[in-house]
JSON list of C-alpha atoms in Angstrom, two decimals:
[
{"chain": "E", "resi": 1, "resn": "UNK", "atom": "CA", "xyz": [85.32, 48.94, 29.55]},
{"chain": "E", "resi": 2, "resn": "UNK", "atom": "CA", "xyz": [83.92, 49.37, 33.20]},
{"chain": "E", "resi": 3, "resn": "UNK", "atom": "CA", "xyz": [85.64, 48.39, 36.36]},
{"chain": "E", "resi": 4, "resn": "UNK", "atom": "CA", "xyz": [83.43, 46.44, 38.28]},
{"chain": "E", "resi": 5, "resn": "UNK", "atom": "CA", "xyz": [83.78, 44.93, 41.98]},
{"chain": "E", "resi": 6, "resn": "UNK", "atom": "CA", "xyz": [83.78, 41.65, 43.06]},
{"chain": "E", "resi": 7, "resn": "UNK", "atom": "CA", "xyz": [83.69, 39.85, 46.69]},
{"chain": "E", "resi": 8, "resn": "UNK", "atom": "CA", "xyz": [84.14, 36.12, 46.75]},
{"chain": "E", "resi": 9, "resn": "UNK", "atom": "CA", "xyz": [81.59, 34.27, 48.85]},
{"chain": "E", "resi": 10, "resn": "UNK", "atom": "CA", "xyz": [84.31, 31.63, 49.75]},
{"chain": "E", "resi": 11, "resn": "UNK", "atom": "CA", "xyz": [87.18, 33.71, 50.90]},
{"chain": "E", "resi": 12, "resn": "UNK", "atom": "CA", "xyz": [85.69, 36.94, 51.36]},
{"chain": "E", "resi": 13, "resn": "UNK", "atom": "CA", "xyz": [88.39, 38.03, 49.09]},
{"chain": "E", "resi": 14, "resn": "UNK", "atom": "CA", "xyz": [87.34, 41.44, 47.44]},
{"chain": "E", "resi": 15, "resn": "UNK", "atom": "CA", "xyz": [89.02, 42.16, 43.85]},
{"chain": "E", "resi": 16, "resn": "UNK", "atom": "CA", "xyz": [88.54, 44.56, 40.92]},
{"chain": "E", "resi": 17, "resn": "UNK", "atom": "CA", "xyz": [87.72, 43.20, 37.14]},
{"chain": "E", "resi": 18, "resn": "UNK", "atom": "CA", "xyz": [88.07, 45.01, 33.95]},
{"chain": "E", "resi": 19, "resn": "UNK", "atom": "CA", "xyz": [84.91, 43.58, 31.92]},
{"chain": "E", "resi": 20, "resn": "UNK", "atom": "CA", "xyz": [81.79, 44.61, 29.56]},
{"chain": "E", "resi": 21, "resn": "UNK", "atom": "CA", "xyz": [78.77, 45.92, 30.90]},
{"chain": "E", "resi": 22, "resn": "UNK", "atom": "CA", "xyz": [77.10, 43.18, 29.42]},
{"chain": "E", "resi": 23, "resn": "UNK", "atom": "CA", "xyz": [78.88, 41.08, 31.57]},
{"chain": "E", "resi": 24, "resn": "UNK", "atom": "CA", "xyz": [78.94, 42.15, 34.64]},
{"chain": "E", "resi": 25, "resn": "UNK", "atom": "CA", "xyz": [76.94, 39.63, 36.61]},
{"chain": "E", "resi": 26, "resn": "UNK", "atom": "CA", "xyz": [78.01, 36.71, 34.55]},
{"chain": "E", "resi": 27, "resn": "UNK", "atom": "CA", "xyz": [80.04, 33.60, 36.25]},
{"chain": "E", "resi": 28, "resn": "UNK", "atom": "CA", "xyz": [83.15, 35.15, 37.62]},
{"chain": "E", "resi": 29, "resn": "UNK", "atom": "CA", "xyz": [85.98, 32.96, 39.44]},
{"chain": "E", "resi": 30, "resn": "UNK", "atom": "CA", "xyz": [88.19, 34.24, 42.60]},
{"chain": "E", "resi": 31, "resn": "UNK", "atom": "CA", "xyz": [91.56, 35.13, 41.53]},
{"chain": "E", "resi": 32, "resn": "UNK", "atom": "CA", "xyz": [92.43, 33.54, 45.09]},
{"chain": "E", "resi": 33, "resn": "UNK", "atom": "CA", "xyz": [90.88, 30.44, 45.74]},
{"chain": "E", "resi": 34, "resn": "UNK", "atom": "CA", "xyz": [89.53, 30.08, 41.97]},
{"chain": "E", "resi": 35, "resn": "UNK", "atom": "CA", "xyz": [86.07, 29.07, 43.33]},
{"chain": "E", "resi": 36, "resn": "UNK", "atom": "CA", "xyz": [83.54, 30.38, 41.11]},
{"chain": "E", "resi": 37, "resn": "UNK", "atom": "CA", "xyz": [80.95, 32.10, 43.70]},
{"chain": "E", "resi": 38, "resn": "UNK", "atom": "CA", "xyz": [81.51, 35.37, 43.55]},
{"chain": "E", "resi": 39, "resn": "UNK", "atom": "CA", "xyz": [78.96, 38.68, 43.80]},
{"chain": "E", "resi": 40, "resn": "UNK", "atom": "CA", "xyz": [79.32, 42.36, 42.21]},
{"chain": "E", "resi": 41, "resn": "UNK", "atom": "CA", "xyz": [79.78, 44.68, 44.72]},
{"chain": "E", "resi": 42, "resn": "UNK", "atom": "CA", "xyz": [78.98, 48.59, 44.91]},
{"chain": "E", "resi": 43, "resn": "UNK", "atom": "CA", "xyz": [82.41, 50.22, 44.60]},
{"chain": "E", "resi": 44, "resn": "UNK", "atom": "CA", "xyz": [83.43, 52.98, 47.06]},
{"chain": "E", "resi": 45, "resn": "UNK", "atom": "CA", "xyz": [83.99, 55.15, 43.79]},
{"chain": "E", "resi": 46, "resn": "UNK", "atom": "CA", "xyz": [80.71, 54.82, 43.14]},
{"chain": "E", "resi": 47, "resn": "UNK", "atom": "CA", "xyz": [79.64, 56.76, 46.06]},
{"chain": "E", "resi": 48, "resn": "UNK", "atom": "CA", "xyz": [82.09, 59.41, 45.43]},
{"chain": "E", "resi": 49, "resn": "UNK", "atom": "CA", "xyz": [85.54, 58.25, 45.67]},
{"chain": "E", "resi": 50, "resn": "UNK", "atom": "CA", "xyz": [87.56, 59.12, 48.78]},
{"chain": "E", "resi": 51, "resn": "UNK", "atom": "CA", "xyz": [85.05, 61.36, 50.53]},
{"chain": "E", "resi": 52, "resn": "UNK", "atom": "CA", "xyz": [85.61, 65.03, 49.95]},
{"chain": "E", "resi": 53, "resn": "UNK", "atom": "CA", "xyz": [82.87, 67.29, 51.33]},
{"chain": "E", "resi": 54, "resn": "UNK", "atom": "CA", "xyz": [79.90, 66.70, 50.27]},
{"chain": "E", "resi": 55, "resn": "UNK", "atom": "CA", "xyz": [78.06, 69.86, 51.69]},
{"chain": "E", "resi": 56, "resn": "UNK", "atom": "CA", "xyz": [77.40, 69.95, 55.18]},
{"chain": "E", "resi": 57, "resn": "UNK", "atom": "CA", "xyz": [80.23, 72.01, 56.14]},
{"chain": "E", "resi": 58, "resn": "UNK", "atom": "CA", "xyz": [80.25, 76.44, 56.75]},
{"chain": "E", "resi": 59, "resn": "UNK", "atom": "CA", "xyz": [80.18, 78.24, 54.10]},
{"chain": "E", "resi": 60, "resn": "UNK", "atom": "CA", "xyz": [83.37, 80.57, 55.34]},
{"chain": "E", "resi": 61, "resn": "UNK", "atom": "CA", "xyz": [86.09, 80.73, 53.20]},
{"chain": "E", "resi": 62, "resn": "UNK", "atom": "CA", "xyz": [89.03, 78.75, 54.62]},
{"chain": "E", "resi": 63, "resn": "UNK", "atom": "CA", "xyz": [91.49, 81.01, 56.78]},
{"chain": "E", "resi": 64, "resn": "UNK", "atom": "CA", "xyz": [94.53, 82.73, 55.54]},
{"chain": "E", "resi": 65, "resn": "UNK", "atom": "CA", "xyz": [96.22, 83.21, 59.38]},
{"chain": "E", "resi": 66, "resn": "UNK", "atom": "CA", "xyz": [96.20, 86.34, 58.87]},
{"chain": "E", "resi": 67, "resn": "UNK", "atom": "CA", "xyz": [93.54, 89.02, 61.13]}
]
C-alpha cells in the first residue's frame, strides 16, 4: 500500500497515511484535532525526494584537489 499525504483544513496539520489506492480521497480524519476535513496533498517525494541535481549543473567531473 501507497503512502499518501494529507493536510487538515482545520489545523493546517500535515500528516502521512498508509492506505489503498482506492482510497485515497475518501473521508479521512486529522490525527490532531480529529476533524474530518482533510485534502491529499502532492508529496515532496513525488517530485523527487530531497532534491539532488536534476541537470542543470557542468558537466566537469567533480575535482580531485589535485593539478
Amino acid at each position: 500500500m501507497p503512502l499518501f499525504e494529507y493536510k487538515c483544513k482545520k489545523c493546517d496539520y500535515q500528516f502521512t497515511e498508509l492506505r489503498k489506492t482506492c482510497e485515497r480521497d475518501e473521508a479521512l480524519s486529522c490525527p490532531t484535532c480529529k476533524e474530518g476535513e482533510t485534502k491529499r496533498i502532492m508529496s515532496g517525494f513525488a517530485f523527487g525526494g530531497s532534491g539532488s541535481s536534476s541537470g542543470g549543473g557542468s558537466s566537469s567531473p567533480p575535482s580531485t584537489g589535485f593539478t
